[in-house]
Amino acid sequence: MAKVPLRISDYLILPLALPPQPSFPTPATHYLYLRPHEPKIPTPETPRSLFLVNVPFDATEIHIRHLFATQLGGGRVERVEFEGSRSHSKPAVAPSVQTKKGRKRKRTEVESMDQVEGAELPAVWDRELHHSGSTAVAVFVDRASMEASLKALKKTAKERRKIDWGEGIEDKVPSLGSARYFNHHKLRYPDKSSLLESINTYMTAFASLEATRAQALARQRSEPDEDGFITVTKGGRNGPVRQEEAQERAEKQKEKQKGLDDFYRFQTREKRKERAGELMRKFEEDKEKVRRMRERRGRFRVGVSDRRSVSILIEYQPE
């Protein structure tokens, strides 16, 4: 049998002895790979975390806590984030520079969203199983506990000693096999009180989130930005600002732009074109009026007094 290396790249290799099962009575060896956690976006918890690869399929938080605290004699684990649950966790990044009021409003909305996401229906499985090669992040209570566990890992790997997986906690985790599916059948039909409590918690959090969003939209509809514009939002129970206020703000904006109308040459040309077009439009309207009056009352004679103005002379001849 080939000799197993102590580490691969940055990962320490920890051999785990899997106990025999009724379905597979032969003992087996499972290899767990560990290294300090180095995510792309670090968080305050990164320096006291370990990244685990190839976690056993039946691993639970109790297994990981027992592995580091008791079997390796390292530090205490605060929590374990498995591969499926880490997608819902939000990294703690430094907040952007905002006003005190803005920070409070943003924090309130984030708290409401967390409450909505946390309000779930009762679970239908007593424990989660993982696919082959899944990962996890073990967050320790402090950096000293993480470094002590890493030191114990190096010592165990150097001694080439196998750790008996799950030894001593058999009665602390739900059973697998037929007992797992029997519990699943019972959990699919929760009692009325627990189901009602879960639904009420979700609806309360959802109503709070909707109220927070409605208040934010109402503020956007009533507060102009630095340029004097009002943010256009979807209508709802809170109507838009009054027409008088909107006209008043539009007048203020026009006053700001006063004196800039003839700043560019093309603006002067456009104004001349607009005036000429307006004169032509009025002239055509007058001609149409004359035509209608002629049809109604008699003959008309149109004379041009000079080149700049047009005078219309009307003669009425009774029949």
JSON list of N, CA and C in Angstrom, two decimals, residues 2-3 20 22 59 81 86 103 108 110 143 151 159 166 219 233 248 262 283-284 299 304:
[
{"chain": "A", "resi": 2, "resn": "ALA", "atom": "N", "xyz": [0.54, 2.23, -0.84]},
{"chain": "A", "resi": 2, "resn": "ALA", "atom": "CA", "xyz": [1.34, 3.44, -0.95]},
{"chain": "A", "resi": 2, "resn": "ALA", "atom": "C", "xyz": [1.23, 4.26, 0.33]},
{"chain": "A", "resi": 3, "resn": "LYS", "atom": "N", "xyz": [2.31, 4.94, 0.67]},
{"chain": "A", "resi": 3, "resn": "LYS", "atom": "CA", "xyz": [2.35, 5.75, 1.87]},
{"chain": "A", "resi": 3, "resn": "LYS", "atom": "C", "xyz": [1.62, 7.06, 1.63]},
{"chain": "A", "resi": 20, "resn": "PRO", "atom": "N", "xyz": [-17.47, 0.22, 11.20]},
{"chain": "A", "resi": 20, "resn": "PRO", "atom": "CA", "xyz": [-18.27, -0.66, 10.33]},
{"chain": "A", "resi": 20, "resn": "PRO", "atom": "C", "xyz": [-19.76, -0.47, 10.58]},
{"chain": "A", "resi": 22, "resn": "PRO", "atom": "N", "xyz": [-23.90, -2.03, 9.58]},
{"chain": "A", "resi": 22, "resn": "PRO", "atom": "CA", "xyz": [-24.56, -3.27, 9.17]},
{"chain": "A", "resi": 22, "resn": "PRO", "atom": "C", "xyz": [-24.61, -3.44, 7.66]},
{"chain": "A", "resi": 59, "resn": "ALA", "atom": "N", "xyz": [-21.44, 13.96, 8.49]},
{"chain": "A", "resi": 59, "resn": "ALA", "atom": "CA", "xyz": [-20.88, 14.91, 9.46]},
{"chain": "A", "resi": 59, "resn": "ALA", "atom": "C", "xyz": [-21.95, 15.88, 9.94]},
{"chain": "A", "resi": 81, "resn": "GLU", "atom": "N", "xyz": [-20.05, 25.92, 9.51]},
{"chain": "A", "resi": 81, "resn": "GLU", "atom": "CA", "xyz": [-20.84, 26.30, 8.34]},
{"chain": "A", "resi": 81, "resn": "GLU", "atom": "C", "xyz": [-20.56, 25.29, 7.23]},
{"chain": "A", "resi": 86, "resn": "ARG", "atom": "N", "xyz": [-23.55, 27.90, 3.86]},
{"chain": "A", "resi": 86, "resn": "ARG", "atom": "CA", "xyz": [-22.69, 29.08, 3.76]},
{"chain": "A", "resi": 86, "resn": "ARG", "atom": "C", "xyz": [-23.19, 30.05, 2.72]},
{"chain": "A", "resi": 103, "resn": "ARG", "atom": "N", "xyz": [-27.71, 55.03, 7.97]},
{"chain": "A", "resi": 103, "resn": "ARG", "atom": "CA", "xyz": [-27.24, 53.77, 8.54]},
{"chain": "A", "resi": 103, "resn": "ARG", "atom": "C", "xyz": [-28.34, 53.08, 9.33]},
{"chain": "A", "resi": 108, "resn": "THR", "atom": "N", "xyz": [-32.15, 48.65, 9.71]},
{"chain": "A", "resi": 108, "resn": "THR", "atom": "CA", "xyz": [-33.51, 48.16, 9.96]},
{"chain": "A", "resi": 108, "resn": "THR", "atom": "C", "xyz": [-33.97, 47.25, 8.84]},
{"chain": "A", "resi": 110, "resn": "VAL", "atom": "N", "xyz": [-32.08, 45.49, 6.73]},
{"chain": "A", "resi": 110, "resn": "VAL", "atom": "CA", "xyz": [-31.31, 44.25, 6.75]},
{"chain": "A", "resi": 110, "resn": "VAL", "atom": "C", "xyz": [-31.80, 43.31, 7.84]},
{"chain": "A", "resi": 143, "resn": "ARG", "atom": "N", "xyz": [-8.60, 32.99, 18.05]},
{"chain": "A", "resi": 143, "resn": "ARG", "atom": "CA", "xyz": [-7.48, 32.57, 17.21]},
{"chain": "A", "resi": 143, "resn": "ARG", "atom": "C", "xyz": [-6.58, 31.56, 17.92]},
{"chain": "A", "resi": 151, "resn": "LYS", "atom": "N", "xyz": [-2.09, 22.92, 15.47]},
{"chain": "A", "resi": 151, "resn": "LYS", "atom": "CA", "xyz": [-0.89, 22.26, 16.00]},
{"chain": "A", "resi": 151, "resn": "LYS", "atom": "C", "xyz": [-1.17, 20.80, 16.32]},
{"chain": "A", "resi": 159, "resn": "GLU", "atom": "N", "xyz": [2.26, 11.59, 13.37]},
{"chain": "A", "resi": 159, "resn": "GLU", "atom": "CA", "xyz": [2.24, 10.28, 14.01]},
{"chain": "A", "resi": 159, "resn": "GLU", "atom": "C", "xyz": [1.49, 9.23, 13.18]},
{"chain": "A", "resi": 166, "resn": "GLY", "atom": "N", "xyz": [-16.68, 9.81, 15.08]},
{"chain": "A", "resi": 166, "resn": "GLY", "atom": "CA", "xyz": [-17.93, 9.71, 15.82]},
{"chain": "A", "resi": 166, "resn": "GLY", "atom": "C", "xyz": [-17.85, 8.86, 17.08]},
{"chain": "A", "resi": 219, "resn": "ARG", "atom": "N", "xyz": [-40.29, 58.28, 1.17]},
{"chain": "A", "resi": 219, "resn": "ARG", "atom": "CA", "xyz": [-39.26, 59.31, 1.31]},
{"chain": "A", "resi": 219, "resn": "ARG", "atom": "C", "xyz": [-38.67, 59.68, -0.05]},
{"chain": "A", "resi": 233, "resn": "THR", "atom": "N", "xyz": [-41.01, 56.25, -8.59]},
{"chain": "A", "resi": 233, "resn": "THR", "atom": "CA", "xyz": [-41.17, 54.93, -8.00]},
{"chain": "A", "resi": 233, "resn": "THR", "atom": "C", "xyz": [-42.54, 54.38, -8.35]},
{"chain": "A", "resi": 248, "resn": "GLU", "atom": "N", "xyz": [-43.67, 73.87, -7.94]},
{"chain": "A", "resi": 248, "resn": "GLU", "atom": "CA", "xyz": [-42.76, 74.79, -7.26]},
{"chain": "A", "resi": 248, "resn": "GLU", "atom": "C", "xyz": [-41.31, 74.36, -7.43]},
{"chain": "A", "resi": 262, "resn": "ASP", "atom": "N", "xyz": [-28.84, 80.77, -23.94]},
{"chain": "A", "resi": 262, "resn": "ASP", "atom": "CA", "xyz": [-28.15, 81.22, -25.14]},
{"chain": "A", "resi": 262, "resn": "ASP", "atom": "C", "xyz": [-26.63, 81.08, -24.99]},
{"chain": "A", "resi": 283, "resn": "PHE", "atom": "N", "xyz": [-49.72, 81.35, -39.28]},
{"chain": "A", "resi": 283, "resn": "PHE", "atom": "CA", "xyz": [-50.18, 81.81, -40.59]},
{"chain": "A", "resi": 283, "resn": "PHE", "atom": "C", "xyz": [-51.11, 80.79, -41.24]},
{"chain": "A", "resi": 284, "resn": "GLU", "atom": "N", "xyz": [-50.75, 79.50, -41.16]},
{"chain": "A", "resi": 284, "resn": "GLU", "atom": "CA", "xyz": [-51.61, 78.47, -41.73]},
{"chain": "A", "resi": 284, "resn": "GLU", "atom": "C", "xyz": [-52.94, 78.41, -41.00]},
{"chain": "A", "resi": 299, "resn": "ARG", "atom": "N", "xyz": [-67.70, 86.46, -50.05]},
{"chain": "A", "resi": 299, "resn": "ARG", "atom": "CA", "xyz": [-66.40, 86.56, -50.69]},
{"chain": "A", "resi": 299, "resn": "ARG", "atom": "C", "xyz": [-65.43, 87.35, -49.81]},
{"chain": "A", "resi": 304, "resn": "VAL", "atom": "N", "xyz": [-51.91, 91.96, -49.46]},
{"chain": "A", "resi": 304, "resn": "VAL", "atom": "CA", "xyz": [-50.65, 92.04, -48.72]},
{"chain": "A", "resi": 304, "resn": "VAL", "atom": "C", "xyz": [-50.24, 93.48, -48.63]}
]
